[in-house]
CSV table of C-alpha atoms and ligand atoms in Angstrom, one decimal:
chain,number,residue,atom,x,y,z
A,1,MET,CA,-135.4,-94.4,-141.9
A,2,PRO,CA,-133.4,-96.5,-144.9
A,3,ASN,CA,-131.2,-99.8,-142.6
A,4,LYS,CA,-127.4,-98.6,-141.4
A,5,GLU,CA,-124.6,-99.8,-143.1
A,6,THR,CA,-122.6,-102.0,-140.7
A,7,ILE,CA,-119.0,-102.6,-140.2
A,8,SER,CA,-117.2,-105.4,-139.1
A,9,ILE,CA,-113.4,-105.8,-137.2
A,10,ILE,CA,-111.4,-108.6,-137.8
A,11,VAL,CA,-109.4,-109.3,-134.0
A,12,PRO,CA,-107.4,-112.6,-134.9
A,13,CYS,CA,-106.0,-112.9,-131.1
A,14,TYR,CA,-103.3,-115.0,-130.0
A,15,ASN,CA,-102.5,-114.9,-126.3
A,16,GLU,CA,-104.2,-110.9,-126.3
A,17,GLN,CA,-105.8,-111.8,-123.2
A,18,GLU,CA,-103.4,-108.3,-121.3
A,19,VAL,CA,-104.5,-105.9,-124.0
A,20,LEU,CA,-108.2,-107.6,-125.6
A,21,PRO,CA,-109.9,-105.7,-123.2
A,22,VAL,CA,-108.2,-102.3,-123.8
A,23,PHE,CA,-108.7,-102.9,-127.4
A,24,TYR,CA,-112.2,-103.3,-127.0
A,25,THR,CA,-112.6,-100.2,-124.8
A,26,LYS,CA,-110.9,-98.6,-127.5
A,27,VAL,CA,-112.5,-99.4,-130.5
A,28,LYS,CA,-115.8,-99.6,-129.3
A,29,LYS,CA,-115.6,-96.1,-128.8
A,30,VAL,CA,-114.4,-95.3,-132.4
A,31,LEU,CA,-117.2,-97.1,-134.2
A,32,ASN,CA,-119.5,-95.3,-131.5
A,33,THR,CA,-119.2,-91.7,-132.7
A,34,MET,CA,-118.9,-93.3,-136.1
A,35,ASP,CA,-122.3,-93.3,-138.5
A,36,VAL,CA,-122.6,-96.9,-138.6
A,37,ASP,CA,-123.6,-100.2,-137.1
A,38,TYR,CA,-120.8,-102.5,-136.4
A,39,GLU,CA,-119.9,-106.2,-135.0
A,40,ILE,CA,-116.7,-107.7,-133.3
A,41,LEU,CA,-115.7,-110.7,-134.9
A,42,LEU,CA,-113.1,-111.8,-132.4
A,43,VAL,CA,-111.3,-114.7,-133.7
A,44,ASN,CA,-110.0,-117.0,-130.9
A,45,ASP,CA,-106.9,-118.7,-132.6
A,46,GLY,CA,-106.0,-121.4,-129.6
A,47,SER,CA,-104.5,-119.2,-127.1
A,48,LYS,CA,-103.2,-121.0,-124.0
A,49,ASP,CA,-104.1,-118.3,-120.9
A,50,GLY,CA,-107.3,-116.2,-120.4
A,51,THR,CA,-108.1,-115.0,-124.4
A,52,LEU,CA,-111.1,-116.7,-124.8
A,53,ASP,CA,-112.7,-116.4,-121.4
A,54,CYS,CA,-112.2,-112.3,-121.7
A,55,MET,CA,-114.1,-113.2,-125.1
A,56,ARG,CA,-117.1,-115.1,-123.4
A,57,GLU,CA,-117.2,-112.2,-121.3
A,58,LEU,CA,-117.0,-109.4,-123.6
A,59,SER,CA,-119.5,-111.6,-125.5
A,60,LYS,CA,-121.9,-111.2,-122.6
A,61,LYS,CA,-121.6,-108.0,-121.7
A,62,ASP,CA,-122.3,-107.1,-125.7
A,63,GLU,CA,-124.1,-108.2,-128.0
A,64,ARG,CA,-122.4,-107.2,-130.5
A,65,VAL,CA,-119.5,-109.6,-130.1
A,66,VAL,CA,-119.6,-112.5,-131.4
A,67,TYR,CA,-116.1,-115.1,-131.2
A,68,LEU,CA,-114.6,-118.0,-132.9
A,69,SER,CA,-112.7,-119.9,-130.9
A,70,PHE,CA,-110.1,-122.8,-133.0
A,71,SER,CA,-109.2,-126.3,-131.5
A,72,ARG,CA,-106.3,-124.8,-131.9
A,73,ASN,CA,-103.7,-122.4,-133.4
A,74,PHE,CA,-103.4,-122.7,-136.7
A,75,GLY,CA,-101.8,-118.7,-137.4
A,76,LYS,CA,-103.2,-115.1,-138.0
A,77,GLU,CA,-103.6,-116.1,-142.0
A,78,SER,CA,-106.4,-118.9,-140.7
A,79,ALA,CA,-107.6,-116.8,-138.8
A,80,MET,CA,-108.3,-114.0,-141.0
A,81,TYR,CA,-109.6,-116.4,-142.8
A,82,ALA,CA,-111.9,-117.6,-140.7
A,83,GLY,CA,-113.0,-113.6,-139.9
A,84,PHE,CA,-113.7,-112.9,-143.6
A,85,CYS,CA,-115.7,-116.4,-144.7
A,86,ASN,CA,-117.7,-115.1,-140.8
A,87,ALA,CA,-118.6,-111.2,-140.9
A,88,THR,CA,-121.5,-109.7,-142.5
A,89,GLY,CA,-121.0,-106.3,-142.7
A,90,ASP,CA,-121.1,-104.4,-146.2
A,91,TYR,CA,-117.4,-102.9,-145.1
A,92,VAL,CA,-114.9,-105.7,-143.3
A,93,ALA,CA,-111.6,-104.4,-141.1
A,94,VAL,CA,-109.3,-106.9,-140.1
A,95,MET,CA,-107.2,-105.2,-136.7
A,96,ASP,CA,-104.6,-106.7,-134.9
A,97,ALA,CA,-105.2,-107.1,-131.3
A,98,ASP,CA,-102.4,-105.4,-129.6
A,99,LEU,CA,-103.0,-101.5,-130.8
A,100,GLN,CA,-100.5,-101.4,-133.3
A,101,ASP,CA,-103.3,-100.7,-135.8
A,102,PRO,CA,-104.8,-97.5,-134.3
A,103,PRO,CA,-108.4,-97.7,-134.2
A,104,SER,CA,-108.7,-93.5,-134.4
A,105,LEU,CA,-107.7,-94.5,-138.6
A,106,LEU,CA,-111.0,-95.9,-138.8
A,107,PRO,CA,-113.5,-92.5,-139.3
A,108,GLN,CA,-111.5,-91.4,-141.9
A,109,MET,CA,-111.4,-94.7,-143.9
A,110,ILE,CA,-115.0,-95.0,-143.9
A,111,ASP,CA,-115.6,-92.0,-145.6
A,112,ILE,CA,-113.4,-92.6,-148.4
A,113,LEU,CA,-114.6,-96.0,-148.8
A,114,ARG,CA,-118.0,-93.9,-149.3
A,115,SER,CA,-117.0,-91.8,-151.8
A,116,GLY,CA,-116.6,-94.2,-153.8
A,117,GLU,CA,-113.8,-93.9,-155.5
A,118,TYR,CA,-111.7,-96.7,-153.6
A,119,ASP,CA,-112.8,-100.2,-153.4
A,120,SER,CA,-110.8,-100.8,-149.9
A,121,VAL,CA,-109.0,-98.2,-147.9
A,122,ALA,CA,-105.2,-100.2,-146.4
A,123,THR,CA,-102.6,-98.7,-144.5
A,124,ARG,CA,-99.2,-99.2,-144.7
A,125,ARG,CA,-96.3,-98.4,-142.0
A,126,VAL,CA,-93.9,-95.6,-143.0
A,127,SER,CA,-91.4,-96.4,-140.2
A,128,ARG,CA,-90.6,-99.3,-138.4
A,129,ALA,CA,-89.4,-97.5,-135.1
A,130,GLY,CA,-89.3,-99.4,-132.2
A,131,GLU,CA,-88.0,-102.2,-134.3
A,132,PRO,CA,-84.6,-104.2,-135.0
A,133,HIS,CA,-82.3,-102.9,-137.2
A,134,ILE,CA,-81.7,-106.4,-138.9
A,135,ARG,CA,-85.2,-107.3,-138.5
A,136,SER,CA,-86.1,-103.8,-140.3
A,137,TRP,CA,-83.2,-104.4,-143.2
A,138,PHE,CA,-84.6,-107.8,-144.3
A,139,ALA,CA,-87.8,-106.9,-144.0
A,140,ARG,CA,-86.9,-104.0,-147.2
A,141,GLN,CA,-85.2,-106.7,-148.9
A,142,PHE,CA,-87.7,-108.9,-149.1
A,143,TYR,CA,-90.1,-106.5,-149.9
A,144,LYS,CA,-88.0,-105.5,-153.3
A,145,LEU,CA,-87.4,-108.7,-154.5
A,146,ILE,CA,-91.3,-110.3,-154.3
A,147,ASN,CA,-92.4,-107.4,-156.4
A,148,LYS,CA,-89.7,-107.9,-158.7
A,149,ILE,CA,-90.5,-111.3,-159.4
A,150,SER,CA,-94.4,-112.1,-158.8
A,151,ASP,CA,-98.1,-110.3,-159.8
A,152,ALA,CA,-99.0,-109.6,-156.8
A,153,ASP,CA,-98.8,-106.4,-156.3
A,154,ILE,CA,-96.8,-106.3,-152.5
A,155,VAL,CA,-96.8,-102.6,-150.9
A,156,ASP,CA,-93.1,-102.6,-148.4
A,157,GLY,CA,-94.5,-101.4,-144.8
A,158,ALA,CA,-98.0,-102.6,-145.8
A,159,ARG,CA,-99.9,-104.2,-142.7
A,160,ASP,CA,-103.1,-106.4,-143.2
A,161,PHE,CA,-105.0,-103.6,-141.4
A,162,ARG,CA,-107.6,-102.3,-144.3
A,163,LEU,CA,-110.9,-101.6,-144.3
A,164,MET,CA,-113.2,-103.1,-148.2
A,165,LYS,CA,-116.5,-103.2,-149.2
A,166,ARG,CA,-117.8,-106.2,-149.6
A,167,PRO,CA,-116.9,-107.4,-153.2
A,168,MET,CA,-113.8,-107.1,-152.3
A,169,VAL,CA,-114.3,-109.8,-149.6
A,170,ASP,CA,-116.0,-112.0,-151.1
A,171,ALA,CA,-113.4,-112.5,-154.1
A,172,ILE,CA,-110.5,-113.3,-150.7
A,173,VAL,CA,-113.2,-115.6,-148.8
A,174,GLU,CA,-113.5,-117.7,-152.9
A,175,MET,CA,-109.6,-117.9,-152.5
A,176,CYS,CA,-110.1,-120.9,-150.4
A,177,GLU,CA,-106.2,-121.8,-151.0
A,178,TYR,CA,-104.3,-123.8,-147.7
A,179,ASN,CA,-101.8,-122.1,-148.6
A,180,ARG,CA,-103.0,-119.0,-147.4
A,181,PHE,CA,-100.3,-114.9,-147.9
A,182,SER,CA,-103.1,-112.3,-147.5
A,183,LYS,CA,-100.4,-109.4,-147.9
A,184,GLY,CA,-99.9,-111.1,-151.8
A,185,ILE,CA,-103.8,-111.6,-152.0
A,186,PHE,CA,-105.3,-108.3,-151.3
A,187,GLY,CA,-103.2,-107.6,-154.4
A,188,TRP,CA,-103.8,-110.1,-157.0
A,189,ILE,CA,-107.3,-109.6,-156.8
A,190,GLY,CA,-106.7,-106.1,-157.8
A,191,PHE,CA,-109.9,-103.5,-157.0
A,192,ARG,CA,-109.0,-99.8,-156.5
A,193,THR,CA,-106.7,-99.9,-153.1
A,194,LYS,CA,-105.9,-96.0,-151.6
A,195,TRP,CA,-102.4,-96.4,-148.9
A,196,LEU,CA,-102.4,-94.7,-145.6
A,197,PRO,CA,-99.6,-94.0,-144.4
A,198,PHE,CA,-99.2,-94.2,-140.2
A,199,GLU,CA,-95.9,-93.6,-137.6
A,200,ASN,CA,-95.4,-97.3,-136.3
A,201,VAL,CA,-97.0,-98.0,-133.4
A,202,GLU,CA,-95.1,-100.7,-130.3
A,203,ARG,CA,-98.0,-103.0,-128.5
A,204,VAL,CA,-99.7,-101.9,-125.8
A,205,ALA,CA,-98.9,-104.7,-123.9
A,206,GLY,CA,-98.0,-108.7,-124.5
A,207,GLU,CA,-95.6,-110.1,-126.9
A,208,THR,CA,-94.8,-110.2,-130.1
A,209,LYS,CA,-95.5,-114.0,-131.7
A,210,TRP,CA,-93.0,-113.3,-134.3
A,211,ASN,CA,-89.0,-114.0,-134.2
A,212,PHE,CA,-86.5,-113.6,-136.7
A,213,TRP,CA,-86.7,-117.8,-138.5
A,214,GLY,CA,-90.4,-117.3,-138.4
A,215,LEU,CA,-90.6,-114.5,-140.3
A,216,LEU,CA,-88.4,-115.8,-142.7
A,217,LYS,CA,-90.0,-119.1,-143.4
A,218,TYR,CA,-93.0,-116.2,-143.2
A,219,ALA,CA,-90.8,-114.3,-146.2
A,220,ILE,CA,-90.4,-117.9,-148.1
A,221,ASP,CA,-93.6,-119.0,-147.5
A,222,GLY,CA,-94.4,-115.5,-149.8
A,223,ILE,CA,-92.3,-116.1,-152.4
A,224,ILE,CA,-92.8,-119.2,-153.5
A,225,ASN,CA,-97.2,-118.8,-152.8
A,226,PHE,CA,-96.9,-115.8,-155.2
A,227,SER,CA,-93.8,-116.2,-157.3
A,228,GLN,CA,-92.6,-119.3,-159.5
A,229,ALA,CA,-89.2,-116.8,-160.0
A,230,PRO,CA,-87.3,-119.8,-157.6
A,231,LEU,CA,-88.7,-122.6,-160.3
A,232,SER,CA,-86.9,-121.2,-163.2
A,233,LEU,CA,-83.7,-120.6,-160.9
A,234,ALA,CA,-82.9,-123.8,-161.1
A,235,SER,CA,-83.4,-123.5,-164.8
A,236,TRP,CA,-81.3,-121.7,-166.0
A,237,PHE,CA,-78.8,-122.4,-163.5
A,238,GLY,CA,-79.0,-125.4,-165.4
A,239,LEU,CA,-79.0,-124.6,-168.8
A,240,GLY,CA,-75.6,-121.6,-167.3
A,241,MET,CA,-74.4,-125.1,-166.7
A,242,THR,CA,-74.2,-127.2,-169.5
A,243,VAL,CA,-73.0,-124.2,-171.4
A,244,PHE,CA,-70.2,-123.5,-169.5
A,245,SER,CA,-68.8,-126.9,-169.1
A,246,PHE,CA,-69.6,-127.8,-172.9
A,247,THR,CA,-67.3,-124.9,-173.5
A,248,MET,CA,-64.5,-126.1,-170.9
A,249,LEU,CA,-65.7,-129.8,-172.8
A,250,LEU,CA,-64.2,-128.1,-175.7
A,251,VAL,CA,-61.3,-125.8,-174.8
A,252,VAL,CA,-59.4,-129.5,-173.5
A,253,PHE,CA,-60.3,-131.9,-176.0
A,254,PHE,CA,-58.7,-129.6,-178.6
A,255,ARG,CA,-55.7,-128.8,-176.1
A,256,LYS,CA,-55.4,-132.5,-176.0
A,257,LEU,CA,-54.9,-132.8,-179.7
A,258,ILE,CA,-52.8,-129.7,-180.4
A,259,PHE,CA,-50.4,-129.5,-177.7
A,260,GLY,CA,-50.8,-133.3,-176.0
A,261,ASP,CA,-51.1,-132.0,-172.5
A,262,PRO,CA,-52.7,-134.6,-169.8
A,263,VAL,CA,-55.4,-132.7,-167.7
A,264,ALA,CA,-53.7,-132.0,-164.7
A,265,GLY,CA,-55.5,-132.3,-161.8
A,266,TRP,CA,-57.7,-134.6,-158.8
A,267,ALA,CA,-58.2,-131.3,-156.3
A,268,SER,CA,-60.3,-129.4,-158.6
A,269,THR,CA,-62.3,-132.3,-160.5
A,270,VAL,CA,-63.7,-133.2,-156.7
A,271,CYS,CA,-64.2,-129.0,-156.3
A,272,VAL,CA,-66.3,-128.9,-159.6
A,273,ILE,CA,-67.8,-132.0,-158.6
A,274,ILE,CA,-68.9,-131.6,-155.0
A,275,PHE,CA,-69.9,-127.8,-156.6
A,276,ILE,CA,-72.3,-129.0,-159.2
A,277,GLY,CA,-73.7,-132.1,-156.7
A,278,GLY,CA,-74.4,-128.6,-154.7
A,279,ILE,CA,-76.6,-126.6,-156.8
A,280,GLN,CA,-78.7,-129.4,-158.0
A,281,MET,CA,-79.2,-130.5,-154.5
A,282,PHE,CA,-80.6,-126.6,-154.0
A,283,CYS,CA,-82.5,-126.8,-157.4
A,284,LEU,CA,-84.4,-129.8,-156.0
A,285,GLY,CA,-85.0,-127.9,-152.2
A,286,ILE,CA,-86.8,-125.4,-154.2
A,287,ILE,CA,-88.9,-127.7,-156.4
A,288,GLY,CA,-89.1,-129.5,-152.4
A,289,GLN,CA,-90.5,-127.1,-151.4
A,290,TYR,CA,-93.5,-126.1,-154.3
A,291,LEU,CA,-94.3,-130.0,-154.2
A,292,ALA,CA,-94.9,-130.0,-150.5
A,293,LYS,CA,-97.4,-126.7,-151.1
A,294,THR,CA,-98.7,-128.5,-153.9
A,295,TYR,CA,-99.1,-131.3,-151.8
A,296,MET,CA,-100.9,-129.7,-149.2
A,297,GLU,CA,-103.1,-128.3,-151.9
A,298,VAL,CA,-104.3,-131.2,-152.2
A,299,LYS,CA,-105.3,-133.0,-149.9
A,300,LYS,CA,-107.6,-130.3,-148.9
A,301,ARG,CA,-107.9,-130.1,-145.4
A,302,PRO,CA,-110.3,-127.6,-143.5
A,303,HIS,CA,-108.3,-123.9,-142.5
A,304,TYR,CA,-109.3,-123.9,-139.2
A,305,ILE,CA,-111.5,-126.1,-136.8
A,306,ILE,CA,-114.0,-123.8,-134.7
A,307,ALA,CA,-114.5,-125.8,-131.5
A,308,GLU,CA,-117.0,-122.8,-129.5
A,309,SER,CA,-118.8,-120.7,-131.2
A,310,ASN,CA,-121.5,-117.6,-129.8
A,311,ARG,CA,-122.3,-118.0,-134.0
A,312,ASN,CA,-124.1,-120.6,-135.5
A,313,THR,CA,-121.0,-120.7,-137.8
A,314,ASN,CA,-119.6,-123.4,-139.9
A,315,LYS,CA,-117.5,-125.6,-137.2
A,316,ILE,CA,-115.1,-126.5,-140.6
A,317,LYS,CA,-113.4,-124.7,-143.1
B,401,UDP,N1,-101.6,-113.7,-134.1
B,401,UDP,C1,-102.6,-115.4,-134.3
B,401,UDP,N2,-102.2,-116.3,-134.5
B,401,UDP,C2,-101.0,-116.7,-134.5
B,401,UDP,C3,-100.4,-115.2,-134.4
B,401,UDP,C4,-100.6,-114.1,-134.4
B,401,UDP,O1,-104.2,-114.6,-134.4
B,401,UDP,O2,-101.0,-118.0,-134.6
B,401,UDP,C5,-102.2,-113.0,-134.0
B,401,UDP,C6,-102.1,-111.7,-132.8
B,401,UDP,O3,-102.7,-112.0,-131.5
B,401,UDP,C7,-102.3,-110.4,-133.5
B,401,UDP,C8,-102.0,-110.2,-134.5
B,401,UDP,O4,-102.0,-111.9,-135.0
B,401,UDP,O5,-103.6,-110.4,-132.6
B,401,UDP,C9,-100.3,-109.9,-134.7
B,401,UDP,O6,-99.2,-110.2,-133.9
B,401,UDP,P1,-98.3,-110.2,-133.7
B,401,UDP,O7,-99.1,-108.5,-132.8
B,401,UDP,O8,-97.5,-110.4,-132.5
B,401,UDP,O9,-97.7,-109.3,-134.7
B,401,UDP,P2,-96.7,-109.0,-135.4
B,401,UDP,O10,-97.4,-107.1,-134.6
B,401,UDP,O11,-95.6,-108.5,-134.3
B,401,UDP,O12,-96.4,-108.6,-136.8
B,402,MG,MG1,-98.7,-106.4,-132.9
């Protein structure tokens, strides 16, 4: 009998002690109905609650549970990357621990991949029920903007929950940039992706780790990681100001020559100086953002450090 195909489920966890056991039971139930072998890769992203104990217990009970525990909180992006680097399956999925990514979609997803037409099946929320309106509005604007100014194809409402075939996972592992923005990376590497829409599900227990400022920062990071448009914004601003001020200079010069009109207005001059100063600082700030990213990139610091695991793995990557 040929060996069964394997699927690896990557689960980034940060303070998820309340939901992890529920998640495990639900996912296991679904996986058992599918004709696959599986491993569940739990990544503990420096949780401060009992998440790690919970992982140890699960891995003792079930040999298919692998856990990687970080030395501190490195963020969901690093947790996902650690998962990708350590997943051994022919198929790999990323899922949130809070059951906002319905495990019941998995059988359908794997069927689509097996039919051979696609390399990955991704999910997107078609509603944002249960989310503050202002957050939804900003999210929609973000997706509109980033699709206009970058070549990473990012779908509105896309979640990180997707099932991929091995070649795609290998491509992701190869993308070893320090500043990671997975939604952009998935789009950038290409491959044939099918989108599955689903209704938003609220988290079963525990709390979201995102507040408004955190999300705004994430959005700005996404734009900077995948677009150089803000940089050219600075050049266009500069060019515009130069043309405008040169024209004004000519106007003032000829007015003086023809009408002998002295230019009055100390206040207006100061306003103009401050205005230009403001724009200069703004553009410098944009350059600073890119420089900061480049700085972190050239340092080549590891993405994560694993302090404990039940699998023999690269501790630092
Ligand atoms: N998460 C993580 N590290 C972090 C923050 C979040 O691994 O620093 C995990 C978290 O445990 C969850 C997933 O990322 O499994 C999504 O987080 P959350 O549910 O808070 O985000 P939301 O669904 O509200 O966007
Ligand atoms: Mg969530």
